[in-house]
Short mmCIF file of C-alpha atoms and ligand atoms in Angstrom, two decimals:
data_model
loop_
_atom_site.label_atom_id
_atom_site.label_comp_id
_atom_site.label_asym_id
_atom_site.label_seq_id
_atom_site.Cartn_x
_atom_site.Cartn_y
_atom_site.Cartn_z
CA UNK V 1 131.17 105.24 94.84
CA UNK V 2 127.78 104.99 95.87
CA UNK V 3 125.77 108.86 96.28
CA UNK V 4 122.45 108.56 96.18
CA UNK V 5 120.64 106.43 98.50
CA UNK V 6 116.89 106.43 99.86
CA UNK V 7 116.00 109.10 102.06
CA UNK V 8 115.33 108.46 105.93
CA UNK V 9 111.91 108.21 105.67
CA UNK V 10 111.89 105.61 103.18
CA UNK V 11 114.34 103.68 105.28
CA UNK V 12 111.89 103.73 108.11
CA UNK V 13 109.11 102.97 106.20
CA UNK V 14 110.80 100.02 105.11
CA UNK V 15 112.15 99.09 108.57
CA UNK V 16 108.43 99.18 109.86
CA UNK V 17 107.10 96.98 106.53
CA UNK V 18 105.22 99.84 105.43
CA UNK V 19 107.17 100.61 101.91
CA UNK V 20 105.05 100.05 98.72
CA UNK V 21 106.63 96.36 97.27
CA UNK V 22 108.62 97.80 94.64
CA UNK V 23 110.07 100.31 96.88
CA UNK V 24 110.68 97.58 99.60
CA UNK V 25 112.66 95.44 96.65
CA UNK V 26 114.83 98.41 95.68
CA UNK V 27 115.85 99.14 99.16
CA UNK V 28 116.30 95.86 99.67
CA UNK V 29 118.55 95.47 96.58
CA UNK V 30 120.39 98.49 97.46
CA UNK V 31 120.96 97.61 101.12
CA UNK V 32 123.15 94.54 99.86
CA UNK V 33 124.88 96.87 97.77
CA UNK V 34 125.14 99.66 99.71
CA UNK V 35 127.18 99.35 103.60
CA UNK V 36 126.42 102.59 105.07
CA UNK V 37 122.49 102.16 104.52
CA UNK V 38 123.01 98.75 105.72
CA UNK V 39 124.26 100.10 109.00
CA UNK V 40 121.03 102.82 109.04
CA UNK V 41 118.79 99.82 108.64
CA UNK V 42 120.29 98.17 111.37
CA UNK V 43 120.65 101.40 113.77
CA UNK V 44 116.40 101.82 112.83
CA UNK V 45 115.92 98.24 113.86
CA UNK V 46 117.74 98.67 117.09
CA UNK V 47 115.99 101.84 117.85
CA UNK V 48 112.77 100.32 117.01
CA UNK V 49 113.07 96.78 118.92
CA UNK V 50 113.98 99.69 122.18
CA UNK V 51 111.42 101.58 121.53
CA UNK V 52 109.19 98.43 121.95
CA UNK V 53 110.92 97.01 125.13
CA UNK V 54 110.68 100.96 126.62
CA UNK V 55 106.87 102.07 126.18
CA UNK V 56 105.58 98.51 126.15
CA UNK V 57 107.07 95.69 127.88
CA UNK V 58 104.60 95.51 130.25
CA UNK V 59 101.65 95.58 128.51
CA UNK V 60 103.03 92.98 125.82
CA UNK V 61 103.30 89.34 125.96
CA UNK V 62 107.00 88.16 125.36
CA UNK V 63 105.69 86.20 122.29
CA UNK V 64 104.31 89.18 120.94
CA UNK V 65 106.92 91.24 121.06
CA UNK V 66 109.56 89.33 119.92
CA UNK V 67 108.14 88.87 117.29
CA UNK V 68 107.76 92.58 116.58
CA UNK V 69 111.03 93.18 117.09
CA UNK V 70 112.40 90.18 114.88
CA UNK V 71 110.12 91.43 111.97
CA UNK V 72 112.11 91.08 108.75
CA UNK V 73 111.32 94.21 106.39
CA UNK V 74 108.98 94.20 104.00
CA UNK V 75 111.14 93.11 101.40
CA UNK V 76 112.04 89.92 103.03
CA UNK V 77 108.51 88.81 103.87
CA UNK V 78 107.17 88.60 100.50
CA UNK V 79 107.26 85.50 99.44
CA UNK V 80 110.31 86.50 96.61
CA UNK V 81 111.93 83.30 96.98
CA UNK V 82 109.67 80.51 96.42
CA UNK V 83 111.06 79.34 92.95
CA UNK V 84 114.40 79.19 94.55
CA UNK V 85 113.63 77.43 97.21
CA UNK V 86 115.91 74.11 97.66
CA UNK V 87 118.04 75.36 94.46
CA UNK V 88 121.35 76.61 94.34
CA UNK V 89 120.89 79.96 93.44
CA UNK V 90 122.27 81.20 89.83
CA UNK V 91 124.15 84.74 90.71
CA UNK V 92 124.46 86.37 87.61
CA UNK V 93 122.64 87.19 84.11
CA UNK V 94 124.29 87.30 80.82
CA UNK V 95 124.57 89.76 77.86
CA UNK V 96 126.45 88.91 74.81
CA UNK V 97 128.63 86.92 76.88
CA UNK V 98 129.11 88.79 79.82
CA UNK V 99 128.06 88.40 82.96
CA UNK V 100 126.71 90.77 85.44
CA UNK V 101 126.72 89.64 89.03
CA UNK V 102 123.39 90.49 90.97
CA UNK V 103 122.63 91.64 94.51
CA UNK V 104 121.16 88.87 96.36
CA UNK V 105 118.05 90.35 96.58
CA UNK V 106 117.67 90.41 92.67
CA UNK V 107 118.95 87.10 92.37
CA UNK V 108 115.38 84.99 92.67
CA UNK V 109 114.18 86.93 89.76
CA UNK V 110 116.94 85.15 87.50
CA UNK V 111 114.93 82.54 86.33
CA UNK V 112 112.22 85.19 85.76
CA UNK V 113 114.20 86.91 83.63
CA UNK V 114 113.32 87.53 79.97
CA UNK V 115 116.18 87.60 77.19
CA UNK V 116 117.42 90.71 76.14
CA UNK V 117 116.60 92.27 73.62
CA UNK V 118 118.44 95.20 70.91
CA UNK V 119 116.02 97.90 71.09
CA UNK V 120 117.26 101.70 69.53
CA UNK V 121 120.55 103.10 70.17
CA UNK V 122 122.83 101.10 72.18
CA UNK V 123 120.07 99.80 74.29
CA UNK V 124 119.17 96.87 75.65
CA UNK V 125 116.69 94.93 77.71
CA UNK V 126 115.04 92.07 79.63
CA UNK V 127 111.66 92.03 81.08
CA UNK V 128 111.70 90.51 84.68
CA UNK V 129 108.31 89.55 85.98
CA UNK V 130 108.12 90.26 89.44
CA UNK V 131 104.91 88.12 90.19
CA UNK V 132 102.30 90.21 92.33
CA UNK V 133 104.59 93.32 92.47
CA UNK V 134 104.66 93.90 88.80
CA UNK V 135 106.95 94.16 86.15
CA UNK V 136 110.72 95.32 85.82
CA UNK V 137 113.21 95.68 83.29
CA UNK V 138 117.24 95.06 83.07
CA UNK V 139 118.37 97.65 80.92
CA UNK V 140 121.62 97.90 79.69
CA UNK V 141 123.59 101.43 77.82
CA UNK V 142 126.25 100.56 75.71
CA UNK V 143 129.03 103.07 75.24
CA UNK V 144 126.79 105.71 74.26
CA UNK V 145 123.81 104.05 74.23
CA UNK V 146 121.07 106.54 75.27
CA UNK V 147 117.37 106.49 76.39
CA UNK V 148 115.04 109.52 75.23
CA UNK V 149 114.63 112.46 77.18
CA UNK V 150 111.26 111.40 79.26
CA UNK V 151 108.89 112.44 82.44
CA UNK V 152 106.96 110.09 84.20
CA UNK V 153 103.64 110.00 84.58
CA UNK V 154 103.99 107.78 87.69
CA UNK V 155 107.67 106.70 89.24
CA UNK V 156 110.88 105.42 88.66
CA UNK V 157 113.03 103.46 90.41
CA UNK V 158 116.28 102.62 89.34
CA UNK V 159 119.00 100.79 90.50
CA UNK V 160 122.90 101.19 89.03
CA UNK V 161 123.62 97.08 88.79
CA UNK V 162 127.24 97.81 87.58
CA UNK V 163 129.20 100.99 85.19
CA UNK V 164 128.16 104.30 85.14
CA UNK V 165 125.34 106.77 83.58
CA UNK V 166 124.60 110.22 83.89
CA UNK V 167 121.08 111.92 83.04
CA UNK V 168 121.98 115.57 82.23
CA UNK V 169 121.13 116.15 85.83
CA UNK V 170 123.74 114.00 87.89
CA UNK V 171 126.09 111.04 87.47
CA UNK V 172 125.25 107.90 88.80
CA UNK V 173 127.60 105.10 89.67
CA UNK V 174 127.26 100.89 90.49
CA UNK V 175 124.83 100.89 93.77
CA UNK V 176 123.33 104.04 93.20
CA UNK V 177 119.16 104.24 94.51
CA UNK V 178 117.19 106.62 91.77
CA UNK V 179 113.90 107.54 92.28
CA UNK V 180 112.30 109.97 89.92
CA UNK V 181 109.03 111.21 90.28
CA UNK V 182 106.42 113.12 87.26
CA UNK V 183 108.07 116.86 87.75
CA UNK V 184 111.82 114.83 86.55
CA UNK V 185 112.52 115.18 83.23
CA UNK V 186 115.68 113.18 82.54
CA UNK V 187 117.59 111.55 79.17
CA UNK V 188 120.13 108.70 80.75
CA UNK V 189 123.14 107.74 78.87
CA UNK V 190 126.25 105.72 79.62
CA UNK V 191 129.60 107.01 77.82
CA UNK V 192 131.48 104.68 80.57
CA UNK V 193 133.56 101.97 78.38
CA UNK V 194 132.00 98.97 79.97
CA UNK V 195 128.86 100.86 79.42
CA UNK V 196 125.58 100.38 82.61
CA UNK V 197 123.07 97.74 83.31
CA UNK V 198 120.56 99.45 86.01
CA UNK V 199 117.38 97.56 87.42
CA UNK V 200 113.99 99.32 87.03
CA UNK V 201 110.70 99.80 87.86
CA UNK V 202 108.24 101.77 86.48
CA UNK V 203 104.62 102.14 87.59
CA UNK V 204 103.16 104.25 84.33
CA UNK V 205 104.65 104.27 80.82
CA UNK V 206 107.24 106.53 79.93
CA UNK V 207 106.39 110.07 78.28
CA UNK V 208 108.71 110.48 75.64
CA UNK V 209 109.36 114.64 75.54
CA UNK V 210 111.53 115.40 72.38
CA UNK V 211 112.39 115.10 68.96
CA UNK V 212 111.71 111.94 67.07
CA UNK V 213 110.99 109.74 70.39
CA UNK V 214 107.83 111.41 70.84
CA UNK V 215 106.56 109.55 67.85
CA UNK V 216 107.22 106.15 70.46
CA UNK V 217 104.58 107.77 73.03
CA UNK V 218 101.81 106.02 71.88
CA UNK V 219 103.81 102.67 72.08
CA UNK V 220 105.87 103.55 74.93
CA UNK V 221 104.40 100.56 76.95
CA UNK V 222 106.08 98.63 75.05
CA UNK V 223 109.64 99.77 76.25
CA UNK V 224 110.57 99.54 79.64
CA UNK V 225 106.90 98.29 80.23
CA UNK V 226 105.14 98.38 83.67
CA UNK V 227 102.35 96.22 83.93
ZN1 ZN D 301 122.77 103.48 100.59
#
């Protein structure tokens, strides 16, 4: 069951195309995922396209405004989908033989998906290049696979693609919207039996903040890599 969504604020900064483009993708991603902040999208749209017709129908030409109120969030105006464009669209990416079904919003970043690879513990990923936006990475806990405790130095967004993780703070299921910030201090790990890919973004290396994993800091671009 999906808990942890983005906030209200977030949703309206989306709704008004004002989210930073990482942020817009996640909510965007999430939103197919997740019904009830599908519905709050759709209740901030409404409001929004009122609010217009209200305060300003008579100082706006029709043209104008409908096209204000038919603006597509942010996500949606990006130009995400230009390599599938006139292709059927693959749905799903594969690890060691399984396959793990993607929100549609994820699913023109398929073909700009990296393989995995085996990197320590249980863990595995794939670099997706997200053109102007960035970078992001599919990462996958096995059964006990576990990342090392970290902070970030800038954000995190993570998305739950499918299975379960906790953190040592909270447990996170399939749908699930994470965003941690610099004063989170978190070490995810998946003892679910069909283990947890989650979708991420990061916009500063991690900071590895115990035991032997400091010893990655200085390479920590290299996993889970931003830009
Ligand atoms: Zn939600």
């Amino acid at each position: 069951m999906i808990n942890f969504h983005p906030n209200q604020l977030q949703l309206i900064d989306f709704v008004e195309g004002n989210s930073a483009p990482a942020m817009a993708l996640m909510i965007s991603a999430h939103k197919d995922m997740c019904p009830k902040c599908r519905g709050r999208i759709e209740l901030l749209e409404s409001s929004i396209g009122e609010g217009i017709f209200e305060v300003e129908a008579e100082r706006i030409d029709f043209g104008t405004m409908l096209s204000d109120i038919t603006k597509l969030p942010a996500a949606e105006q990006i130009t995400f989908d230009q390599a599938s464009r006139g292709q059927p669209l693959v749905e799903s990416i594969e690890l060691d033989g399984r396959q793990f079904k993607l929100p549609r919003t994820l699913r023109r970043f398929i073909a700009k998906t990296g393989n995995f690879s085996h990197l320590l513990g249980n863990l595995w990923q794939a670099p997706v290049d997200l053109g102007p936006i960035g970078k992001a990475n599919f990462i996958y806990m096995q059964k006990g696979g576990r990342v090392p405790e970290h902070t970030h130095r800038g954000t995190e967004l993570t998305l739950v693609i499918n299975g379960e993780f906790s953190d040592g703070m909270s447990d996170y299921d399939t749908g699930d919207f994470i965003l941690m910030g610099g004063e989170n201090t978190h070490a995810p790990y998946s003892e679910a039996s069909e283990g947890c890919l989650v979708f991420s973004i990061v916009d500063a290396p991690l900071h590895f903040t115990s035991g032997i994993a400091r010893l990655l800091n200085p390479f920590s671009h290299l996993f889970f890599n931003t830009k």
